[in-house]
Coordinates of C-alpha atoms in Angstrom, one line a residue:
X1 CA -14.2 20.6 13.3
X2 CA -15.0 21.3 9.7
X3 CA -17.8 20.1 7.6
X4 CA -18.7 19.6 3.9
X5 CA -22.0 20.9 2.6
X6 CA -21.9 18.0 0.2
X7 CA -22.2 15.5 3.0
X8 CA -25.1 16.9 5.0
X9 CA -28.2 14.7 4.3
X10 CA -31.7 14.7 5.6
X11 CA -33.6 11.5 6.0
X12 CA -35.9 12.3 3.0
X13 CA -32.9 12.8 0.5
X14 CA -33.6 11.2 -2.9
X15 CA -31.3 8.6 -4.2
X16 CA -30.8 7.8 -8.0
X17 CA -31.6 4.4 -9.1
X18 CA -29.5 2.9 -11.7
X19 CA -30.2 0.3 -14.4
X20 CA -27.5 -2.1 -15.4
X21 CA -25.4 0.4 -17.5
X22 CA -25.2 2.9 -14.7
X23 CA -27.9 5.3 -16.0
X24 CA -30.2 6.8 -13.5
X25 CA -33.7 5.6 -14.2
X26 CA -35.5 7.0 -10.9
X27 CA -35.2 8.2 -7.6
X28 CA -36.0 6.7 -4.3
X29 CA -36.0 8.2 -0.5
X30 CA -33.5 7.3 1.9
X31 CA -35.3 6.5 5.0
X32 CA -33.9 7.6 8.5
X33 CA -31.8 4.8 10.2
X34 CA -32.6 4.2 13.7
X35 CA -29.9 2.6 15.8
X36 CA -27.0 3.9 14.6
X37 CA -25.2 7.2 15.1
X38 CA -25.6 10.2 12.9
X39 CA -21.8 9.7 11.7
X40 CA -22.5 6.2 10.4
X41 CA -25.8 7.1 9.0
X42 CA -24.1 9.9 7.0
X43 CA -21.5 7.6 5.7
X44 CA -24.1 5.1 4.6
X45 CA -26.0 7.7 2.8
X46 CA -23.1 9.0 1.1
X47 CA -21.7 5.6 0.1
X48 CA -25.3 5.1 -1.5
X49 CA -24.9 8.4 -3.5
X50 CA -21.6 6.7 -4.7
X51 CA -23.6 3.7 -6.0
X52 CA -23.2 1.1 -3.2
X53 CA -24.9 -0.4 -0.4
X54 CA -23.5 -0.6 3.1
X55 CA -21.8 -4.2 3.8
X56 CA -19.3 -3.8 6.4
X57 CA -19.3 -3.0 10.1
X58 CA -17.9 0.7 10.6
X59 CA -15.3 -0.3 13.3
X60 CA -12.3 1.8 12.6
X61 CA -11.9 4.9 14.1
X62 CA -9.8 8.0 12.9
X63 CA -6.9 6.7 15.1
X64 CA -7.3 3.2 13.8
X65 CA -7.4 4.3 10.2
X66 CA -4.2 6.4 10.7
X67 CA -2.7 3.3 12.2
X68 CA -3.7 0.9 9.3
X69 CA -2.3 3.3 6.8
X70 CA 1.0 3.4 8.7
X71 CA 1.0 -0.3 9.5
X72 CA 1.6 -1.3 5.9
X73 CA 4.5 1.2 5.4
X74 CA 6.0 0.4 8.9
X75 CA 9.0 2.7 8.9
X76 CA 11.3 0.5 10.9
X77 CA 10.5 -2.6 8.9
X78 CA 11.2 -0.6 5.6
X79 CA 14.6 0.7 6.7
X80 CA 15.7 -2.5 8.3
X81 CA 15.0 -4.5 5.1
X82 CA 15.6 -1.7 2.6
X83 CA 19.0 -0.7 4.1
X84 CA 21.0 -2.6 1.6
X85 CA 19.9 -0.2 -1.3
X86 CA 21.3 2.9 -0.3
X87 CA 24.4 1.2 1.3
X88 CA 25.2 0.0 -2.4
X89 CA 24.2 3.1 -4.2
X90 CA 26.0 5.6 -2.4
X91 CA 26.7 4.6 1.1
X92 CA 26.3 7.2 3.8
X93 CA 25.2 9.9 1.4
X94 CA 22.5 7.9 -0.1
X95 CA 21.4 6.7 3.2
X96 CA 20.8 10.3 4.5
X97 CA 19.6 12.1 1.3
X98 CA 17.8 9.6 -1.0
X99 CA 14.9 9.1 1.5
X100 CA 13.9 12.8 1.9
X101 CA 14.4 13.7 -1.9
X102 CA 11.9 10.7 -2.6
X103 CA 9.6 11.4 0.1
X104 CA 8.8 15.0 -1.1
X105 CA 7.6 13.7 -4.4
X106 CA 5.8 10.8 -2.8
X107 CA 4.0 13.3 -0.6
X108 CA 2.6 15.1 -3.9
X109 CA 1.1 11.6 -5.1
X110 CA -0.4 11.1 -1.3
X111 CA -2.0 14.5 -1.4
X112 CA -3.7 14.0 -4.5
X113 CA -5.0 10.6 -3.6
X114 CA -6.1 12.0 -0.2
X115 CA -8.2 14.6 -2.2
X116 CA -9.9 11.9 -4.1
X117 CA -10.3 9.7 -1.2
X118 CA -12.3 12.5 0.7
X119 CA -14.6 13.0 -2.2
X120 CA -15.4 9.3 -3.0
X121 CA -14.7 7.3 0.2
X122 CA -15.4 3.8 -0.9
X123 CA -13.6 0.4 -0.7
X124 CA -13.6 0.5 -4.6
X125 CA -10.9 3.5 -4.2
X126 CA -8.5 3.9 -7.1
X127 CA -10.4 2.3 -9.8
X128 CA -13.6 4.2 -8.8
X129 CA -11.7 7.4 -9.0
X130 CA -10.4 6.7 -12.5
X131 CA -14.0 5.8 -13.8
X132 CA -15.4 8.8 -12.4
X133 CA -12.5 11.2 -13.3
X134 CA -12.0 10.0 -16.8
X135 CA -13.8 11.1 -19.9
X136 CA -17.0 9.0 -20.7
X137 CA -15.4 7.2 -23.6
X138 CA -12.3 6.2 -21.6
X139 CA -14.1 5.7 -18.1
X140 CA -14.2 1.9 -18.3
X141 CA -10.9 1.3 -19.6
X142 CA -9.2 3.5 -17.2
X143 CA -11.0 1.7 -14.4
X144 CA -9.8 -1.5 -15.7
X145 CA -6.2 -0.6 -16.0
X146 CA -6.2 0.8 -12.5
X147 CA -8.1 -2.1 -11.1
X148 CA -5.7 -4.6 -12.4
X149 CA -2.4 -2.4 -11.6
X150 CA -3.6 -2.1 -8.2
X151 CA -4.4 -6.0 -7.7
X152 CA -1.0 -6.6 -9.2
X153 CA 0.7 -4.4 -6.7
X154 CA -1.3 -5.4 -3.7
X155 CA -0.6 -9.2 -4.1
X156 CA 3.1 -8.9 -4.9
X157 CA 3.4 -6.6 -2.1
X158 CA 2.0 -9.2 0.2
X159 CA 4.7 -11.7 -1.0
X160 CA 7.5 -9.2 -0.8
X161 CA 6.5 -8.1 2.8
X162 CA 6.3 -11.8 3.9
X163 CA 9.7 -12.7 2.4
X164 CA 11.2 -9.9 4.0
X165 CA 9.8 -11.3 7.4
X166 CA 11.3 -14.4 6.3
X167 CA 14.6 -12.9 5.7
X168 CA 14.5 -11.0 9.1
X169 CA 14.1 -14.3 10.8
X170 CA 16.7 -16.2 9.0
X171 CA 18.9 -13.3 9.9
X172 CA 17.9 -13.7 13.6
X173 CA 18.8 -17.3 13.3
X174 CA 22.2 -16.5 11.9
X175 CA 22.9 -13.9 14.3
X176 CA 22.1 -16.0 17.2
X177 CA 24.3 -18.8 16.4
X178 CA 27.0 -16.6 15.1
X179 CA 26.6 -17.7 11.4
X180 CA 26.6 -21.5 12.2
X181 CA 23.1 -21.8 10.9
X182 CA 22.3 -20.6 7.7
X183 CA 18.9 -21.7 6.3
X184 CA 18.7 -22.9 2.8
X185 CA 15.9 -21.9 0.1
X186 CA 13.9 -24.8 1.1
X187 CA 13.6 -23.9 4.8
X188 CA 13.1 -20.4 3.8
X189 CA 10.2 -21.4 1.4
X190 CA 8.6 -23.3 4.4
X191 CA 9.0 -20.4 6.8
X192 CA 7.2 -18.1 4.1
X193 CA 4.3 -20.4 3.5
X194 CA 4.0 -20.6 7.5
X195 CA 3.7 -16.9 7.5
X196 CA 1.0 -17.0 4.8
X197 CA -1.0 -19.7 6.5
X198 CA -1.4 -18.0 9.9
X199 CA -1.9 -14.5 8.1
X200 CA -4.7 -15.8 6.1
X201 CA -6.2 -17.2 9.3
X202 CA -5.8 -14.4 11.4
X203 CA -6.9 -11.7 8.6
X204 CA -10.3 -13.7 8.3
X205 CA -11.2 -12.4 11.7
X206 CA -14.0 -9.7 12.1
X207 CA -13.3 -5.9 11.4
X208 CA -13.0 -5.1 15.1
X209 CA -10.3 -7.7 15.9
X210 CA -8.4 -6.3 12.7
X211 CA -9.4 -2.5 13.8
X212 CA -7.7 -3.2 17.2
X213 CA -4.7 -4.8 15.8
X214 CA -3.6 -1.7 14.1
X215 CA -3.2 0.2 17.3
X216 CA -0.8 -2.5 18.5
X217 CA 1.1 -2.1 15.2
X218 CA 1.2 1.5 15.6
X219 CA 2.7 1.3 19.1
X220 CA 5.3 -1.2 17.6
X221 CA 6.4 1.1 14.7
X222 CA 7.0 4.0 17.1
X223 CA 8.9 2.0 19.8
X224 CA 11.0 0.2 17.1
X225 CA 11.9 3.0 15.0
X226 CA 12.6 5.5 17.8
X227 CA 14.3 2.8 19.8
X228 CA 16.5 1.8 16.7
X229 CA 17.4 5.4 16.0
X230 CA 18.7 6.1 19.6
X231 CA 20.2 2.8 20.0
X232 CA 22.3 3.1 16.8
X233 CA 23.4 6.6 17.8
X234 CA 24.2 6.0 21.6
X235 CA 25.4 2.5 21.4
X236 CA 27.8 3.2 18.4
X237 CA 30.1 5.1 20.9
X238 CA 33.5 5.4 19.4
X239 CA 32.7 3.4 16.3
X240 CA 30.3 6.1 15.2
X241 CA 31.1 7.8 11.9
X242 CA 31.9 11.6 11.8
X243 CA 29.3 13.8 11.0
X244 CA 31.1 14.8 7.7
X245 CA 31.0 11.1 6.7
X246 CA 27.4 10.4 7.9
X247 CA 26.2 13.0 5.8
X248 CA 28.4 13.4 2.8
X249 CA 30.6 10.4 1.9
X250 CA 29.5 8.9 -1.3
X251 CA 30.7 5.3 -2.0
X252 CA 29.3 3.6 -5.3
X253 CA 29.4 0.0 -4.9
X254 CA 26.4 -0.6 -7.6
X255 CA 28.8 -1.4 -10.6
X256 CA 27.2 1.6 -12.5
X257 CA 30.0 3.7 -13.5
X258 CA 27.7 6.8 -13.3
X259 CA 27.3 8.0 -9.8
X260 CA 24.3 10.2 -10.5
X261 CA 22.5 7.1 -11.6
X262 CA 24.1 5.0 -9.0
X263 CA 22.5 7.4 -6.5
X264 CA 18.8 7.3 -8.2
X265 CA 19.0 3.5 -7.6
X266 CA 18.8 4.3 -4.1
X267 CA 15.2 5.7 -4.2
X268 CA 14.1 2.3 -4.5
X269 CA 14.1 2.0 -0.5
X270 CA 11.9 4.8 -0.1
X271 CA 9.6 3.7 -3.0
X272 CA 9.2 0.3 -1.8
X273 CA 8.7 1.4 1.9
X274 CA 6.3 4.1 1.0
X275 CA 3.5 1.9 -0.6
X276 CA 0.2 0.9 0.6
X277 CA -1.1 4.2 1.9
X278 CA -4.1 3.9 -0.2
X279 CA -5.0 1.3 2.4
X280 CA -7.1 4.1 4.0
X281 CA -9.3 4.4 1.0
X282 CA -9.9 0.7 0.7
X283 CA -11.3 0.4 4.2
X284 CA -13.5 3.5 3.8
X285 CA -16.4 1.4 4.1
X286 CA -15.2 0.1 7.3
X287 CA -14.4 3.6 8.8
X288 CA -16.5 5.9 10.6
X289 CA -16.5 9.6 9.2
X290 CA -14.7 8.2 6.2
X291 CA -14.7 11.5 4.2
X292 CA -12.7 13.0 6.7
X293 CA -10.8 10.1 8.2
X294 CA -9.6 8.6 4.9
X295 CA -7.5 11.6 3.8
X296 CA -6.3 12.3 7.2
X297 CA -4.9 8.9 7.7
X298 CA -3.2 9.0 4.0
X299 CA -1.4 12.3 4.9
X300 CA -0.6 11.4 8.4
X301 CA 0.5 7.9 7.5
X302 CA 2.9 9.2 4.9
X303 CA 4.3 12.0 6.8
X304 CA 4.6 10.0 9.9
X305 CA 6.6 7.2 7.9
X306 CA 8.9 9.7 6.1
X307 CA 9.9 11.4 9.6
X308 CA 10.5 8.1 11.5
X309 CA 12.3 6.5 8.3
X310 CA 14.7 9.4 7.9
X311 CA 15.6 9.5 11.5
X312 CA 16.3 5.9 11.3
X313 CA 18.5 6.3 8.3
X314 CA 20.5 9.1 9.9
X315 CA 21.1 6.9 13.0
X316 CA 22.2 4.0 10.5
X317 CA 24.5 6.1 8.7
X318 CA 26.3 7.1 12.0
X319 CA 26.2 3.5 13.0
X320 CA 27.9 2.4 9.7
X321 CA 31.6 2.8 10.5
X322 CA 32.6 1.2 7.2
X323 CA 30.4 0.6 4.3
X324 CA 32.9 -2.1 2.7
X325 CA 32.9 -4.1 5.8
X326 CA 29.3 -4.2 6.2
X327 CA 28.9 -5.1 2.4
X328 CA 31.2 -8.2 3.2
X329 CA 28.6 -9.6 6.0
X330 CA 27.1 -12.9 5.2
X331 CA 23.8 -12.0 6.9
X332 CA 20.9 -12.0 4.4
X333 CA 20.0 -8.3 5.8
X334 CA 23.3 -6.5 6.1
X335 CA 21.7 -3.9 8.9
X336 CA 21.7 -6.9 11.2
X337 CA 25.6 -6.8 11.2
X338 CA 25.5 -3.1 12.0
X339 CA 23.1 -3.9 15.1
X340 CA 25.6 -6.6 16.1
X341 CA 28.4 -4.3 15.9
X342 CA 27.0 -1.6 18.0
X343 CA 24.5 -3.3 20.5
X344 CA 26.0 -6.6 20.9
X345 CA 24.3 -10.0 20.4
X346 CA 21.4 -9.6 23.1
X347 CA 20.6 -5.9 22.7
X348 CA 20.7 -6.6 18.8
X349 CA 18.4 -9.8 18.8
X350 CA 15.9 -7.8 21.1
X351 CA 15.4 -5.0 18.9
X352 CA 15.5 -7.3 15.9
X353 CA 12.8 -9.8 17.2
X354 CA 10.5 -6.9 17.8
X355 CA 10.8 -5.8 14.3
X356 CA 10.0 -9.4 13.1
X357 CA 6.9 -9.1 15.1
X358 CA 6.0 -5.7 13.6
X359 CA 6.9 -7.1 10.0
X360 CA 4.6 -9.8 10.4
X361 CA 1.9 -7.5 11.6
X362 CA 2.7 -5.3 8.5
X363 CA 2.0 -8.4 6.2
X364 CA -1.3 -8.9 7.9
X365 CA -2.3 -5.2 7.3
X366 CA -1.4 -5.6 3.6
X367 CA -3.4 -8.9 3.4
X368 CA -6.5 -7.0 4.7
X369 CA -5.9 -4.3 2.3
X370 CA -5.5 -6.8 -0.7
X371 CA -8.5 -8.6 0.1
X372 CA -10.6 -5.3 0.2
X373 CA -9.5 -4.4 -3.3
X374 CA -10.4 -8.1 -4.6
X375 CA -13.6 -7.6 -2.8
X376 CA -14.4 -4.4 -4.4
X377 CA -13.2 -5.2 -7.8
X378 CA -15.2 -8.4 -7.8
X379 CA -18.3 -6.6 -6.6
X380 CA -18.0 -5.0 -10.0
X381 CA -17.8 -8.5 -11.3
X382 CA -14.2 -7.6 -12.9
X383 CA -12.4 -10.7 -11.7
X384 CA -12.5 -14.4 -12.7
X385 CA -14.8 -15.9 -10.1
X386 CA -16.1 -12.6 -8.8
X387 CA -19.1 -14.1 -7.3
X388 CA -17.1 -16.1 -4.8
X389 CA -14.8 -13.2 -3.8
X390 CA -17.3 -10.6 -3.3
X391 CA -19.2 -12.6 -0.6
X392 CA -19.3 -11.2 2.8
X393 CA -18.9 -13.9 5.6
X394 CA -22.1 -13.4 7.9
X395 CA -20.2 -14.5 11.0
X396 CA -17.2 -12.4 10.8
X397 CA -18.5 -9.5 8.5
X398 CA -15.5 -9.6 6.4
X399 CA -14.8 -10.9 2.8
X400 CA -13.1 -14.1 4.1
X401 CA -13.2 -15.6 0.5
X402 CA -11.2 -12.7 -0.9
X403 CA -8.7 -12.8 1.9
X404 CA -7.9 -16.5 1.2
X405 CA -7.8 -15.8 -2.6
X406 CA -5.3 -12.9 -1.9
X407 CA -3.2 -15.1 0.1
X408 CA -3.2 -18.1 -2.3
X409 CA -2.0 -15.9 -5.2
X410 CA 0.8 -14.3 -2.7
X411 CA 1.9 -17.7 -2.0
X412 CA 2.1 -18.8 -5.7
X413 CA 4.4 -15.7 -6.0
X414 CA 6.2 -17.1 -3.1
X415 CA 7.6 -20.1 -5.3
X416 CA 9.9 -17.7 -6.8
X417 CA 12.1 -17.8 -3.5
X418 CA 13.9 -20.5 -5.3
X419 CA 15.4 -17.8 -7.7
X420 CA 16.9 -15.0 -5.8
X421 CA 17.0 -12.7 -8.7
X422 CA 13.4 -13.4 -9.6
X423 CA 12.1 -13.0 -6.2
X424 CA 13.9 -9.7 -5.5
X425 CA 12.3 -8.4 -8.6
X426 CA 8.9 -8.8 -6.6
X427 CA 9.6 -5.7 -4.8
X428 CA 10.1 -3.7 -7.9
X429 CA 7.0 -5.2 -9.5
X430 CA 4.9 -4.3 -6.4
X431 CA 5.9 -0.6 -6.5
X432 CA 5.3 -0.4 -10.3
X433 CA 1.8 -1.9 -10.1
X434 CA 0.9 0.2 -7.1
X435 CA 2.1 3.4 -8.3
X436 CA 0.9 3.0 -11.5
X437 CA -2.7 2.4 -9.9
X438 CA -2.0 5.6 -7.9
X439 CA -1.4 8.0 -10.7
X440 CA -4.0 6.8 -13.0
X441 CA -6.9 8.4 -11.3
X442 CA -4.7 11.5 -10.5
X443 CA -4.1 11.7 -14.4
X444 CA -7.6 11.5 -15.2
X445 CA -8.6 14.2 -12.5
X446 CA -6.1 16.7 -13.9
X447 CA -6.9 16.1 -17.5
X448 CA -10.5 14.9 -18.2
X449 CA -11.7 15.5 -14.6
X450 CA -11.0 19.2 -14.0
X451 CA -14.6 20.1 -13.4
X452 CA -15.9 16.8 -12.4
X453 CA -14.8 16.5 -8.8
X454 CA -17.0 17.4 -6.1
X455 CA -14.8 18.4 -3.3
X456 CA -15.0 16.5 0.0
X457 CA -13.8 17.8 3.5
X458 CA -10.3 17.8 2.3
X459 CA -9.2 19.4 -1.0
X460 CA -6.1 20.8 -2.5
X461 CA -8.2 23.8 -4.5
X462 CA -6.1 25.3 -7.3
X463 CA -3.1 23.4 -5.9
X464 CA -4.5 20.2 -7.1
X465 CA -3.2 20.4 -10.7
X466 CA 0.4 21.4 -10.1
X467 CA 0.8 18.9 -7.3
X468 CA -1.0 16.2 -9.5
X469 CA 1.5 16.8 -12.3
X470 CA 4.3 16.7 -10.2
X471 CA 3.3 13.2 -8.6
X472 CA 2.5 11.9 -12.1
X473 CA 6.1 13.1 -13.5
X474 CA 7.8 11.5 -10.5
X475 CA 6.1 8.2 -10.9
X476 CA 6.8 8.0 -14.6
X477 CA 10.4 8.4 -13.8
X478 CA 10.3 5.9 -11.0
X479 CA 8.7 3.3 -13.2
X480 CA 11.4 3.4 -15.6
X481 CA 14.3 3.5 -13.0
X482 CA 12.6 0.4 -11.2
X483 CA 13.0 -1.7 -14.3
X484 CA 16.8 -1.3 -14.4
X485 CA 19.1 -4.1 -12.7
X486 CA 21.4 -3.0 -10.0
X487 CA 24.5 -3.8 -11.8
X488 CA 25.6 -2.3 -15.1
X489 CA 26.8 -5.9 -16.1
X490 CA 23.9 -7.7 -15.3
X491 CA 23.5 -11.7 -15.7
X492 CA 21.0 -14.3 -15.0
X493 CA 21.7 -14.0 -11.2
X494 CA 21.5 -10.2 -11.0
X495 CA 18.8 -9.3 -13.8
X496 CA 15.7 -7.3 -12.8
X497 CA 12.8 -9.5 -13.7
X498 CA 10.3 -7.1 -12.8
X499 CA 9.4 -6.4 -16.4
X500 CA 8.5 -9.9 -16.9
X501 CA 6.1 -10.1 -13.9
X502 CA 4.4 -6.6 -14.8
X503 CA 4.0 -7.5 -18.4
X504 CA 2.4 -10.9 -17.7
X505 CA -0.3 -9.3 -15.8
X506 CA -0.7 -6.4 -18.4
X507 CA -0.7 -8.8 -21.3
X508 CA -3.5 -10.8 -19.5
X509 CA -5.4 -7.9 -18.4
X510 CA -5.1 -6.2 -22.1
X511 CA -5.9 -9.3 -23.7
X512 CA -9.0 -9.7 -21.6
X513 CA -10.0 -6.3 -22.3
X514 CA -9.7 -6.4 -26.0
X515 CA -11.1 -9.8 -26.6
X516 CA -13.9 -9.8 -23.7
X517 CA -13.9 -7.1 -21.0
X518 CA -14.5 -4.1 -23.4
X519 CA -17.8 -5.6 -24.4
X520 CA -19.4 -5.9 -21.0
X521 CA -17.2 -4.0 -18.2
X522 CA -18.6 -0.6 -17.8
X523 CA -16.6 0.4 -14.6
X524 CA -18.2 0.6 -11.3
X525 CA -21.8 -1.0 -10.8
X526 CA -24.1 0.1 -8.4
X527 CA -25.3 -2.5 -6.2
X528 CA -28.1 -0.6 -4.1
X529 CA -30.6 -3.1 -2.7
X530 CA -34.0 -1.3 -3.5
X531 CA -35.9 -3.4 -1.1
X532 CA -34.3 -2.0 1.9
X533 CA -32.9 1.4 2.8
X534 CA -29.2 2.1 3.7
X535 CA -29.0 0.1 6.7
X536 CA -25.6 -1.1 7.8
X537 CA -24.4 -4.7 8.3
X538 CA -24.9 -4.3 11.7
X539 CA -28.8 -3.6 11.6
X540 CA -29.2 -6.3 9.3
X541 CA -27.6 -8.9 11.6
X542 CA -28.8 -7.5 14.7
X543 CA -25.2 -6.8 16.1
X544 CA -23.5 -3.9 17.4

């Protein structure tokens, strides 16, 4: 076990007291906390040093934090629903190679984020990192941009995950009826809203229930990913593609004449799947040993998802005997046709239904993550109606109002289901919003914040700067790529409208900054209750 000298505190440590502008005015003593473990006490004191009082129960263990990080990425769900991207953008070659290439660059972003999360484990997460790493003059603006980008990505990601769950359900119905029942947009919208409603109820539960849910999700991720990979390889039998075809055959079905660009478009699948690993930072205030657990969860979650996803794609490539035939399938998700071809109806539906359950839980995890971001941003009074969204429900010990606010916003995005082109653009919009929020604090770190970071238990040392710049460059390239349509001759039905969604939010956030927020928003606002010590939620409410 390793420790960080910066995290060792004594009961008599002095805490800085801040005024409304965040300037230190005096120091107070942090009293010893009886009745809680030394780890939790250390967590709460560190949180106070970051400017916040402890308001959550620390119910997430290291395993549960890792599970939560992996739950949103859910390798088997990402590959199952994102299979169509490489299928169009290069066939077998794109299935096998687009994933690991993108994964290598994403890992640079994740490593840089893990370093920041280890140093500053707070639910405020990314926008807090930006504020602390940016120069004094740019601190508030960097925090504002990061916060709004992250919320844009968080909300649209809930909707895109839940719509993918809806597509899994409609595909299962079509598979079970041999294509006789194909649901229209009205029924699809109804299923989508039902998913949102039940998830909102479930995610309003207490932290302990949510923490245990992540372990179940982890088990499902492992069983469905490994099970699908083995089933596709074994059951395909004589239908299996040759190794030469599975690893090297390139087929461009995008409509773009340039094969290199067509292959680059296949990066959409891993970029969409590998989102949400910032969740480990956003539940830091609910995690025991957060300065150590958060970075481990980010890195293990990303690496685990990358490995499982690549193996799954290799299995899918071998099981795809004919790319043109699969593209002719009438199913909403073409991998369903591959499942039917190699496993038969019964085997295909058994595995497919397991993935549906996992995708639903994946949406639940993302809803929890989004609610914590909304809570934290509202705690710093940065959202309209902040006084409502920053409230903690005394019964559940969770930000129930923020949960429902996130789900209502996502449901509003769900109305785009009646336009296939507009709704498909949500996936790109969520990736763009999230990754802009991921690299903004990293950019601040490698420019203005070179000497500002106080290293936590996990730090990259000298490697922080080259790794950071690689991640920034990759995201800049991907943001541009994700704005392009999937065909060279785009029309109303095939246009990529993600630029409209992203710009609508940025125009609103930018206008708010210019005309209002720049006069009052100063970045993260300390909320220490100076009439009490750093007691946890558990102590205040006499609960465990």
